[in-house]
Tab-separated table of C-alpha atoms in Angstrom:
chain	number	residue	atom	x	y	z
A	21	MET	CA	93.110	54.377	79.110
A	22	THR	CA	96.111	55.637	77.738
A	23	THR	CA	97.178	58.644	78.775
A	24	GLU	CA	98.870	61.532	76.321
A	25	SER	CA	102.215	62.560	78.041
A	26	SER	CA	101.932	57.882	78.593
A	27	GLN	CA	101.740	57.748	75.145
A	28	SER	CA	104.633	60.270	74.173
A	29	SER	CA	106.352	58.417	76.367
A	30	TYR	CA	105.564	55.216	74.349
A	31	ARG	CA	106.666	56.652	71.787
A	32	GLN	CA	110.025	58.158	72.273
A	33	ILE	CA	111.059	54.582	73.762
A	34	LEU	CA	109.216	52.638	70.124
A	35	LYS	CA	111.910	55.615	68.521
A	36	ALA	CA	114.672	54.581	69.716
A	37	THR	CA	113.829	51.146	69.901
A	38	SER	CA	112.490	51.304	66.199
A	39	ILE	CA	116.170	53.313	64.759
A	40	PHE	CA	118.409	50.898	66.100
A	41	GLY	CA	115.376	48.182	65.349
A	42	GLY	CA	116.473	49.535	61.690
A	43	VAL	CA	120.051	48.875	62.069
A	44	GLN	CA	119.743	45.546	63.478
A	45	VAL	CA	117.624	44.539	60.514
A	46	PHE	CA	120.241	45.151	58.341
A	47	ASN	CA	122.800	44.104	60.212
A	48	VAL	CA	120.954	41.057	60.059
A	49	ILE	CA	120.811	41.330	56.125
A	50	ILE	CA	124.023	42.335	56.295
A	51	GLY	CA	124.901	38.706	58.659
A	52	ILE	CA	122.602	36.447	56.794
A	53	ILE	CA	124.533	37.164	53.795
A	54	LYS	CA	127.617	36.634	55.624
A	55	SER	CA	127.275	33.775	57.060
A	56	LYS	CA	125.763	31.903	54.170
A	57	VAL	CA	128.775	32.569	51.930
A	58	VAL	CA	130.980	31.882	55.412
A	59	ALA	CA	128.988	28.683	55.601
A	60	ILE	CA	129.572	27.142	52.195
A	61	LEU	CA	133.516	28.625	51.536
A	62	ILE	CA	134.878	27.424	54.906
A	63	GLY	CA	132.016	24.588	56.465
A	64	PRO	CA	131.609	23.684	59.560
A	65	LEU	CA	134.698	22.854	60.181
A	66	GLY	CA	135.522	26.757	60.091
A	67	MET	CA	132.495	28.289	61.597
A	68	GLY	CA	134.357	25.561	64.668
A	69	ILE	CA	137.504	27.567	64.357
A	70	TYR	CA	136.075	30.906	64.072
A	71	GLY	CA	134.183	30.250	66.462
A	72	LEU	CA	137.466	29.366	69.131
A	73	TYR	CA	139.513	32.642	68.045
A	74	ILE	CA	136.163	34.446	68.502
A	75	SER	CA	135.614	32.789	72.474
A	76	THR	CA	139.447	34.170	72.832
A	77	VAL	CA	139.333	37.072	71.386
A	78	ASP	CA	136.182	37.458	73.828
A	79	LEU	CA	137.974	36.273	76.760
A	80	ILE	CA	140.694	37.641	77.435
A	81	PHE	CA	139.160	40.844	75.945
A	82	SER	CA	136.274	40.970	79.411
A	83	LEU	CA	139.591	40.742	81.348
A	84	THR	CA	141.913	43.484	80.435
A	85	ASN	CA	139.209	46.170	78.595
A	86	LEU	CA	138.081	46.542	83.484
A	87	GLY	CA	134.499	46.433	81.587
A	88	LEU	CA	134.679	50.040	80.813
A	89	GLY	CA	132.115	49.484	77.280
A	90	VAL	CA	129.695	49.381	79.798
A	91	SER	CA	130.508	51.223	83.093
A	92	ALA	CA	131.320	53.887	81.246
A	93	VAL	CA	127.881	54.339	79.771
A	94	ARG	CA	126.905	55.184	83.526
A	95	ASN	CA	129.451	57.890	84.289
A	96	VAL	CA	128.977	59.967	80.438
A	97	SER	CA	124.996	59.428	81.206
A	98	GLU	CA	124.645	60.649	84.325
A	99	ALA	CA	127.513	63.689	83.698
A	100	ASN	CA	125.404	64.258	80.771
A	101	SER	CA	122.807	64.662	82.211
A	102	THR	CA	124.099	67.630	84.631
A	103	GLU	CA	124.590	69.741	81.147
A	104	ASP	CA	127.943	70.922	83.035
A	105	GLU	CA	130.088	70.837	79.676
A	106	THR	CA	133.380	70.752	81.833
A	107	LYS	CA	132.109	68.192	83.655
A	108	ILE	CA	131.360	65.842	80.905
A	109	SER	CA	134.795	66.700	78.832
A	110	LYS	CA	137.018	65.995	82.254
A	111	ILE	CA	134.951	61.879	82.009
A	112	ILE	CA	135.042	61.845	77.941
A	113	ILE	CA	138.643	62.416	78.399
A	114	VAL	CA	139.522	60.494	81.418
A	115	LEU	CA	137.533	57.419	79.798
A	116	LYS	CA	139.690	57.932	76.348
A	117	ARG	CA	142.741	57.706	78.476
A	118	TRP	CA	141.881	54.708	80.180
A	119	ILE	CA	140.724	52.341	77.543
A	120	TRP	CA	143.824	53.433	75.332
A	121	LEU	CA	145.992	51.549	78.343
A	122	THR	CA	143.337	48.536	78.385
A	123	GLY	CA	143.945	47.790	74.875
A	124	LEU	CA	147.784	47.458	74.966
A	125	VAL	CA	147.575	45.780	78.141
A	126	GLY	CA	145.453	42.945	76.122
A	127	THR	CA	147.280	43.407	73.139
A	128	LEU	CA	150.713	42.532	75.071
A	129	LEU	CA	149.187	39.949	77.530
A	130	THR	CA	148.028	37.601	73.807
A	131	ILE	CA	151.468	38.205	71.989
A	132	ILE	CA	153.701	36.642	75.417
A	133	PHE	CA	151.344	34.140	76.289
A	134	SER	CA	150.185	32.995	73.064
A	135	LYS	CA	151.701	29.894	72.560
A	136	GLN	CA	149.699	29.039	76.123
A	137	ILE	CA	146.722	30.229	74.952
A	138	SER	CA	147.418	27.400	71.314
A	139	ILE	CA	147.640	24.967	73.236
A	140	PHE	CA	145.149	25.139	75.533
A	141	THR	CA	142.706	25.833	72.891
A	142	PHE	CA	143.576	23.806	70.413
A	143	GLY	CA	145.749	21.249	71.737
A	144	ASN	CA	148.969	22.575	70.405
A	145	ALA	CA	150.685	25.198	69.327
A	146	ASP	CA	149.959	25.430	65.921
A	147	PHE	CA	147.933	28.332	66.509
A	148	SER	CA	150.538	30.589	68.511
A	149	LEU	CA	151.500	32.916	65.517
A	150	PRO	CA	147.696	33.514	64.114
A	151	ILE	CA	146.653	34.361	67.693
A	152	CYS	CA	149.896	37.363	67.886
A	153	TRP	CA	148.213	38.647	65.015
A	154	LEU	CA	144.943	38.561	66.741
A	155	SER	CA	146.089	40.724	69.753
A	156	SER	CA	145.839	43.705	67.516
A	157	VAL	CA	142.466	43.321	67.808
A	158	PHE	CA	142.524	44.334	72.026
A	159	ILE	CA	143.412	47.632	71.535
A	160	LEU	CA	141.163	48.332	68.061
A	161	LYS	CA	137.535	46.286	69.917
A	162	SER	CA	138.770	48.627	73.044
A	163	LEU	CA	139.060	52.081	71.398
A	164	SER	CA	135.943	51.028	69.590
A	165	SER	CA	133.807	50.502	72.968
A	166	GLY	CA	135.350	53.463	74.320
A	167	GLN	CA	133.822	55.581	71.179
A	168	LEU	CA	130.727	53.470	71.537
A	169	ALA	CA	130.370	53.873	75.068
A	170	ILE	CA	130.220	57.931	74.570
A	171	LEU	CA	127.849	58.268	72.263
A	172	GLN	CA	125.279	56.113	74.062
A	173	GLY	CA	126.274	57.925	77.395
A	174	MET	CA	125.451	60.843	74.956
A	175	ARG	CA	122.171	59.437	73.737
A	176	LYS	CA	123.684	60.596	70.516
A	177	ILE	CA	121.457	57.589	68.163
A	178	GLU	CA	121.909	58.823	65.145
A	179	TYR	CA	125.106	58.474	65.109
A	180	LEU	CA	125.722	54.976	67.032
A	181	ALA	CA	123.023	53.749	64.035
A	182	LYS	CA	125.005	55.126	61.341
A	183	SER	CA	128.660	53.747	62.851
A	184	SER	CA	127.117	50.332	63.693
A	185	VAL	CA	125.000	50.398	59.713
A	186	LEU	CA	128.402	51.404	57.757
A	187	GLY	CA	130.531	49.290	59.905
A	188	SER	CA	128.884	46.414	59.365
A	189	PHE	CA	128.418	46.488	55.011
A	190	ILE	CA	131.817	47.577	55.082
A	191	GLY	CA	133.378	44.556	56.914
A	192	LEU	CA	131.102	42.452	54.862
A	193	LEU	CA	132.731	43.826	51.681
A	194	ILE	CA	135.923	42.931	52.896
A	195	THR	CA	135.043	39.821	54.209
A	196	ILE	CA	133.862	37.652	51.168
A	197	PRO	CA	136.675	38.385	49.334
A	198	VAL	CA	139.023	36.954	52.071
A	199	TYR	CA	137.567	34.084	52.488
A	200	TYR	CA	136.612	33.551	49.436
A	201	TYR	CA	140.584	33.575	48.179
A	202	PHE	CA	142.626	32.491	51.397
A	203	GLY	CA	139.391	29.951	52.435
A	204	LEU	CA	140.269	29.019	56.300
A	205	LYS	CA	143.552	31.048	55.832
A	206	GLY	CA	140.961	34.257	55.838
A	207	ILE	CA	139.922	33.807	59.489
A	208	VAL	CA	142.336	35.824	61.307
A	209	PRO	CA	142.627	38.553	58.512
A	210	THR	CA	138.544	38.430	58.545
A	211	ILE	CA	139.012	38.889	62.332
A	212	ILE	CA	140.883	41.678	62.237
A	213	PHE	CA	139.454	44.450	59.350
A	214	THR	CA	136.138	43.947	60.858
A	215	ALA	CA	137.714	45.419	64.125
A	216	ILE	CA	139.392	47.964	61.753
A	217	THR	CA	136.256	49.099	60.371
A	218	SER	CA	134.143	49.136	63.219
A	219	LEU	CA	136.453	51.765	65.457
A	220	LEU	CA	137.051	53.852	61.898
A	221	PHE	CA	133.241	54.659	61.893
A	222	THR	CA	133.131	54.951	65.647
A	223	TRP	CA	135.903	57.371	66.237
A	224	TYR	CA	134.774	59.243	63.264
A	225	TYR	CA	130.893	59.799	64.687
A	226	SER	CA	132.066	60.089	68.057
A	227	THR	CA	134.653	63.180	66.914
A	228	LYS	CA	131.817	65.078	66.053
A	229	ILE	CA	131.060	65.388	70.045
A	230	THR	CA	132.321	68.549	71.209
A	231	ILE	CA	134.485	68.789	74.015
A	232	SER	CA	136.279	71.262	76.058
A	233	LYS	CA	140.353	70.962	75.856
A	234	LEU	CA	141.297	70.714	79.549
A	235	LYS	CA	144.697	69.610	81.849
A	236	ILE	CA	143.460	66.544	83.649
A	237	SER	CA	146.649	65.499	85.603
A	238	PHE	CA	147.172	61.830	86.113
A	239	ARG	CA	146.444	62.409	89.680
A	240	GLU	CA	142.879	63.071	88.565
A	241	THR	CA	142.499	61.014	85.949
A	242	LEU	CA	142.938	58.192	89.121
A	243	LEU	CA	140.623	60.067	90.939
A	244	LEU	CA	137.698	60.661	88.160
A	245	GLY	CA	138.230	57.016	86.651
A	246	LYS	CA	138.040	55.611	90.011
A	247	GLU	CA	133.693	54.610	90.085
A	248	MET	CA	134.125	53.743	86.252
A	249	ILE	CA	136.753	51.555	86.963
A	250	SER	CA	135.391	50.180	90.047
A	251	LEU	CA	132.158	49.154	88.645
A	252	GLY	CA	134.116	48.430	85.280
A	253	ILE	CA	136.048	46.435	86.924
A	254	VAL	CA	133.228	44.181	88.552
A	255	LEU	CA	131.610	43.941	85.051
A	256	SER	CA	134.939	42.885	83.603
A	257	ILE	CA	135.424	39.758	86.288
A	258	SER	CA	131.562	39.065	85.727
A	259	GLY	CA	132.173	39.555	81.870
A	260	PHE	CA	135.542	37.220	82.283
A	261	ILE	CA	133.532	34.771	83.236
A	262	THR	CA	130.913	34.626	81.175
A	263	MET	CA	133.400	33.867	78.510
A	264	GLY	CA	135.429	31.494	80.176
A	265	VAL	CA	132.015	29.785	80.754
A	266	ALA	CA	131.578	29.733	77.159
A	267	TYR	CA	135.411	29.594	75.887
A	268	PHE	CA	135.026	26.260	78.428
A	269	ILE	CA	131.750	24.929	77.395
A	270	LYS	CA	133.221	25.415	73.209
A	271	ILE	CA	137.024	23.860	74.215
A	272	PHE	CA	134.571	20.811	76.103
A	273	ILE	CA	132.566	20.175	73.019
A	274	GLY	CA	135.180	20.227	71.138
A	275	GLN	CA	137.212	17.583	72.696
A	276	LYS	CA	134.722	15.410	73.836
A	277	GLY	CA	132.559	16.260	70.495
A	278	GLY	CA	134.828	17.020	67.856
A	279	ILE	CA	135.409	20.578	65.782
A	280	GLU	CA	132.419	20.419	64.029
A	281	ASP	CA	129.961	20.032	66.579
A	282	VAL	CA	131.833	23.625	68.033
A	283	GLY	CA	130.843	24.851	64.822
A	284	LEU	CA	127.318	23.453	64.780
A	285	PHE	CA	126.855	25.337	68.423
A	286	GLN	CA	128.519	28.457	67.204
A	287	ALA	CA	125.908	28.302	64.251
A	288	GLY	CA	123.007	28.523	65.995
A	289	PHE	CA	124.006	30.433	68.880
A	290	SER	CA	124.903	32.670	66.193
A	291	ILE	CA	121.154	32.747	65.329
A	292	VAL	CA	119.686	33.447	68.021
A	293	ASP	CA	122.499	35.858	69.359
A	294	SER	CA	122.010	37.778	65.994
A	295	TYR	CA	119.222	37.729	64.980
A	296	VAL	CA	116.302	37.083	67.491
A	297	GLY	CA	118.260	38.585	69.795
A	298	MET	CA	119.072	41.762	68.068
A	299	VAL	CA	116.000	42.991	69.826
A	300	PHE	CA	118.180	43.733	73.100
A	301	THR	CA	120.449	45.249	70.982
A	302	ALA	CA	118.578	47.428	69.702
A	303	ILE	CA	116.419	48.804	73.093
A	304	ALA	CA	120.107	48.383	75.360
A	305	MET	CA	121.094	51.658	73.311
A	306	ASP	CA	118.568	53.588	74.762
A	307	TYR	CA	117.180	52.372	77.070
A	308	TYR	CA	120.386	51.767	80.109
A	309	PRO	CA	121.740	55.565	79.725
A	310	GLN	CA	118.035	56.471	80.156
A	311	LEU	CA	117.262	54.023	83.459
A	312	THR	CA	120.598	55.561	85.111
A	313	ALA	CA	119.023	59.188	84.546
A	314	VAL	CA	116.084	58.085	86.399
A	315	SER	CA	117.470	55.213	88.667
A	316	ALA	CA	117.450	57.440	92.284
A	317	ASP	CA	113.645	58.525	91.329
A	318	ARG	CA	112.210	54.092	92.913
A	319	THR	CA	108.158	55.553	91.009
A	320	LYS	CA	109.983	56.690	87.240
A	321	SER	CA	112.455	53.783	87.480
A	322	ILE	CA	109.320	51.501	87.792
A	323	GLU	CA	107.292	53.370	85.502
A	324	LEU	CA	110.072	52.930	82.883
A	325	ILE	CA	111.101	49.654	83.437
A	326	ASP	CA	107.391	48.277	83.072
A	327	LYS	CA	106.959	50.523	79.817
A	328	GLN	CA	110.031	49.183	78.165
A	329	ALA	CA	109.303	45.897	79.373
A	330	THR	CA	106.060	46.366	77.740
A	331	ILE	CA	107.240	47.174	74.295
A	332	THR	CA	109.970	44.191	74.836
A	333	ILE	CA	107.977	41.651	74.802
A	334	LEU	CA	105.047	42.969	71.753
A	335	ILE	CA	108.201	43.124	69.384
A	336	LEU	CA	109.632	39.927	70.638
A	337	ALA	CA	106.350	37.308	70.801
A	338	PRO	CA	106.248	37.613	67.101
A	339	ILE	CA	109.778	36.700	66.107
A	340	VAL	CA	110.275	34.436	68.474
A	341	THR	CA	107.015	32.552	66.705
A	342	LEU	CA	108.018	32.751	63.714
A	343	PHE	CA	111.390	31.499	64.125
A	344	LEU	CA	110.283	29.014	66.215
A	345	ILE	CA	107.876	27.659	63.497
A	346	PHE	CA	110.515	28.226	60.452
A	347	ILE	CA	113.427	27.095	62.241
A	348	PRO	CA	114.391	24.163	59.427
A	349	VAL	CA	113.763	26.979	56.583
A	350	ILE	CA	115.571	29.915	58.135
A	351	ILE	CA	118.739	27.616	58.483
A	352	LYS	CA	118.911	26.220	54.619
A	353	ILE	CA	118.247	30.153	53.957
A	354	LEU	CA	120.966	31.408	56.581
A	355	LEU	CA	123.615	28.797	56.446
A	356	SER	CA	123.159	25.609	54.606
A	357	GLU	CA	121.647	22.181	54.972
A	358	LYS	CA	125.198	20.957	56.459
A	359	PHE	CA	123.457	22.479	59.836
A	360	LEU	CA	120.356	21.292	60.023
A	361	GLU	CA	121.209	19.463	62.904
A	362	VAL	CA	121.488	22.181	65.273
A	363	THR	CA	117.130	23.028	64.777
A	364	PRO	CA	116.330	20.841	68.497
A	365	TYR	CA	119.455	23.236	70.065
A	366	LEU	CA	116.975	26.304	68.033
A	367	GLN	CA	114.344	25.651	69.160
A	368	TRP	CA	115.129	25.535	73.597
A	369	ALA	CA	117.228	28.483	72.986
A	370	ILE	CA	114.522	30.304	71.206
A	371	LEU	CA	112.608	29.718	73.900
A	372	GLY	CA	115.026	31.012	76.234
A	373	ILE	CA	115.108	33.891	74.690
A	374	LEU	CA	111.674	35.315	75.485
A	375	ILE	CA	112.588	33.974	78.940
A	376	LYS	CA	115.554	36.820	78.851
A	377	GLY	CA	113.151	39.010	77.253
A	378	PHE	CA	111.257	39.097	80.880
A	379	SER	CA	113.598	39.876	82.812
A	380	TRP	CA	116.219	41.810	81.211
A	381	PRO	CA	114.501	45.046	81.434
A	382	ILE	CA	114.378	44.804	85.342
A	383	GLY	CA	117.883	43.343	85.684
A	384	PHE	CA	118.854	46.537	84.245
A	385	ILE	CA	117.966	48.135	87.329
A	386	LEU	CA	121.470	46.621	88.967
A	387	LEU	CA	123.786	48.545	86.733
A	388	ALA	CA	121.770	51.474	87.023
A	389	LYS	CA	122.441	51.581	90.423
A	390	GLY	CA	125.796	51.464	90.138
A	391	ASP	CA	125.613	48.393	92.865
A	392	PHE	CA	128.808	46.092	92.186
A	393	ARG	CA	128.874	43.325	94.999
A	394	VAL	CA	125.248	42.333	93.552
A	395	VAL	CA	125.788	42.418	89.860
A	396	PHE	CA	129.162	39.990	90.421
A	397	LEU	CA	127.569	37.422	92.519
A	398	LYS	CA	124.676	37.329	90.694
A	399	GLU	CA	126.599	36.866	87.508
A	400	LEU	CA	128.278	34.314	89.514
A	401	CYS	CA	125.558	32.308	90.206
A	402	VAL	CA	123.938	32.384	86.635
A	403	ASN	CA	127.543	30.951	85.111
A	404	ILE	CA	128.201	28.128	87.289
A	405	PHE	CA	124.676	27.225	86.736
A	406	PHE	CA	124.527	27.572	82.947
A	407	LEU	CA	127.949	26.002	83.147
A	408	THR	CA	127.171	22.727	85.272
A	409	SER	CA	123.804	22.459	83.228
A	410	SER	CA	125.472	22.653	79.994
A	411	LEU	CA	127.926	19.997	80.861
A	412	VAL	CA	126.411	17.759	82.348
A	413	LEU	CA	122.863	17.823	79.477
A	414	TYR	CA	125.798	18.028	76.403
A	415	GLY	CA	127.135	15.020	78.193
A	416	LEU	CA	123.245	13.585	78.366
A	417	TYR	CA	121.253	15.007	74.724
A	418	GLY	CA	124.580	16.387	73.012
A	419	ILE	CA	124.059	19.994	70.488
A	420	GLU	CA	119.990	19.841	72.083
A	421	GLY	CA	121.154	19.618	75.637
A	422	LEU	CA	122.816	23.141	75.230
A	423	GLY	CA	119.762	24.356	74.298
A	424	ILE	CA	117.716	23.412	76.897
A	425	SER	CA	120.530	24.694	78.945
A	426	TYR	CA	120.145	27.542	77.067
A	427	LEU	CA	116.721	28.182	77.887
A	428	LEU	CA	117.480	26.592	82.090
A	429	LEU	CA	120.023	29.140	82.165
A	430	PHE	CA	117.132	32.083	82.088
A	431	LEU	CA	114.481	30.510	83.521
A	432	PHE	CA	117.225	30.388	86.896
A	433	ASN	CA	117.505	34.518	85.944
A	434	VAL	CA	114.673	34.901	86.423
A	435	VAL	CA	114.114	33.991	89.669
A	436	ILE	CA	117.329	35.978	90.624
A	437	VAL	CA	116.418	38.985	88.841
A	438	LEU	CA	112.930	39.526	90.159
A	439	ILE	CA	114.374	38.746	93.863
A	440	ILE	CA	116.440	41.351	94.186
A	441	SER	CA	114.832	44.352	92.502
A	442	LYS	CA	112.015	43.582	95.129
A	443	ARG	CA	113.978	42.961	97.857
A	444	LYS	CA	116.884	45.263	97.747
A	445	TYR	CA	115.175	48.394	95.623
A	446	ASP	CA	111.332	47.644	96.147
A	447	VAL	CA	111.169	47.437	91.968
A	448	THR	CA	108.674	44.980	90.563
A	449	TYR	CA	106.964	44.988	87.506
A	450	LYS	CA	102.886	44.899	87.772
A	451	LYS	CA	100.918	42.606	87.381
A	452	SER	CA	98.891	44.039	84.672
A	453	TYR	CA	102.175	43.485	82.504
A	454	ILE	CA	102.507	39.969	84.235
A	455	PHE	CA	99.520	39.031	82.461
A	456	PHE	CA	100.085	40.027	79.544
A	457	PHE	CA	103.269	38.895	79.381
A	458	THR	CA	102.204	35.062	80.348
A	459	LEU	CA	98.647	35.328	77.538
A	460	LEU	CA	101.904	35.411	74.705
A	461	VAL	CA	104.449	33.369	76.681
A	462	SER	CA	101.500	30.490	75.945
A	463	LEU	CA	101.404	31.027	72.481
A	464	CYS	CA	105.136	31.060	72.576
A	465	VAL	CA	104.809	27.829	74.242
A	466	ILE	CA	101.796	26.671	71.718
A	467	SER	CA	104.243	27.348	68.874
A	468	PHE	CA	106.641	25.447	70.387
A	469	LEU	CA	104.953	22.233	70.632
A	470	ILE	CA	103.947	22.243	67.387
A	471	CYS	CA	107.049	22.585	66.020
A	472	ARG	CA	108.429	19.632	68.334
A	473	PHE	CA	105.414	17.497	68.242
A	474	THR	CA	103.519	17.785	64.612
A	475	ASP	CA	104.820	16.478	60.712
A	476	PRO	CA	106.887	19.768	58.763
A	477	PHE	CA	103.005	20.770	56.838
A	478	TRP	CA	100.594	20.947	60.208
A	479	ASN	CA	103.994	22.525	61.889
A	480	TYR	CA	103.456	25.317	59.162
A	481	ILE	CA	99.780	25.493	58.687
A	482	ALA	CA	99.017	25.592	63.051
A	483	GLY	CA	101.752	27.729	63.250
A	484	SER	CA	101.396	29.844	61.170
A	485	LEU	CA	97.902	30.261	62.590
A	486	VAL	CA	100.052	31.134	65.911
A	487	VAL	CA	102.219	33.514	64.306
A	488	PHE	CA	99.205	35.357	63.305
A	489	ILE	CA	97.250	35.630	66.201
A	490	THR	CA	100.854	36.804	68.294
A	491	SER	CA	101.135	39.618	65.880
A	492	TYR	CA	97.436	40.569	65.939
A	493	ILE	CA	97.879	40.414	69.505
A	494	SER	CA	101.093	42.356	69.924
A	495	LEU	CA	99.952	44.733	67.057
A	496	TYR	CA	96.181	45.808	68.679
A	497	LYS	CA	98.077	46.209	72.136
A	498	LEU	CA	100.694	48.490	70.894
A	499	ASN	CA	98.083	50.510	68.820
A	500	LYS	CA	96.079	50.911	71.842
A	501	LEU	CA	99.266	52.152	73.940
A	502	ILE	CA	101.166	54.705	70.972
A	503	ASN	CA	97.728	55.253	68.615
A	504	ILE	CA	99.624	54.090	65.722
A	505	LYS	CA	96.563	55.109	63.560
A	506	GLN	CA	97.102	58.828	64.681
A	507	LEU	CA	100.572	58.743	64.587
A	508	ILE	CA	100.448	57.342	60.887
A	509	SER	CA	97.725	60.059	60.023
A	510	ASP	CA	99.864	62.686	61.555
A	511	ARG	CA	103.049	61.523	59.787
A	512	ILE	CA	101.056	61.852	56.277
A	513	ARG	CA	99.509	65.367	56.953
A	514	PHE	CA	103.344	66.985	57.713
């Protein structure tokens, strides 16, 4: 029987998730419109060029940003938990100084090496000028990531939600006419305009957080920033490796299969990451700072991890079964019939998302603990495995092989995360959660088999039944945890 305090805890988790979930749903709607328009206006070739640009930006940003967008959340969260206004103000001021520095470094390096970047990415120097223009994105992204870290660390959920919604909406209003009038030439301006809108709104809402005006010397800036920079450098190197792997895989696909194959892969990955993977984005915003605040207490950490993992799988399982059964329809809605070739990739990759849902909540304990060496070694092993499996399986099975590799990546990650969390921190999942997770995974695997081995008619008939059963089980369990009926009743009376 779920106690009243436990119900309250689950409700708090679900509340934060639902706020960001609502934001993500809105962003998905915006993304659907945007992807549909982009797919029609620039096609697979344009998506391929866009994918290479984005990978280049992400790769350089992950190296020059020093991982401050993630590491600083931990420091701001810890300072916020002390309720010491001076300490909070110092951390925020130091963070702002560092994000300016890292942004400028990224911009300058991109301009200096634009020719080399163009040759390595596209095989010639023709894209040097567009890459110079893209250099402005680094200062914009750096400042934006810093403002987001402040809002997230201070747990300003409402501000985070509003900045995301407004940024997405304004970004859409800019994107469509640019692509319509300029086609492929509109790719670079769109990336820049999107970064500008994101910064404007994160900056606006971060200014609502009042901090004391303190004089902090250069020496103090170095000393106070040491911890966030130490973790940030590790995360930066890890992020650089991750982005480097994604970048190299796209380069490999482009050379072996052509730019259109890169476009198909980029489109498929966008669906997995933006639409199915939105659950992780929604949850991480409040979960990471919350886990950081209790990370020193093993019992509280285990309790929070178990509750977050339960909410995650209850939300994720119905989404996964729905996507698996209706992938062809979803591709036509989100993109166009030209992208139906990516269906096999999505079938494997979406199943991989479910496995990610198992390792993801407990994996955050590494970041919450600030264990630099373990984080780095884990990410290194995982990325080496992913790169190797992707190159081999793409060579054997094409785009579908990349989907299989994505699934194997998270299976491999689960093993590593469970071993580390148990042996190093004595943190693991409860048996009741593992049993429940296995039940929902089994239903998702059935959905996978149905969509792979039945004709379209029986796929939709049998698949819809599995979607209904999965959704019913998730809703039933959720009701037991938070008493949905009572919650709705209380709201109606209010």
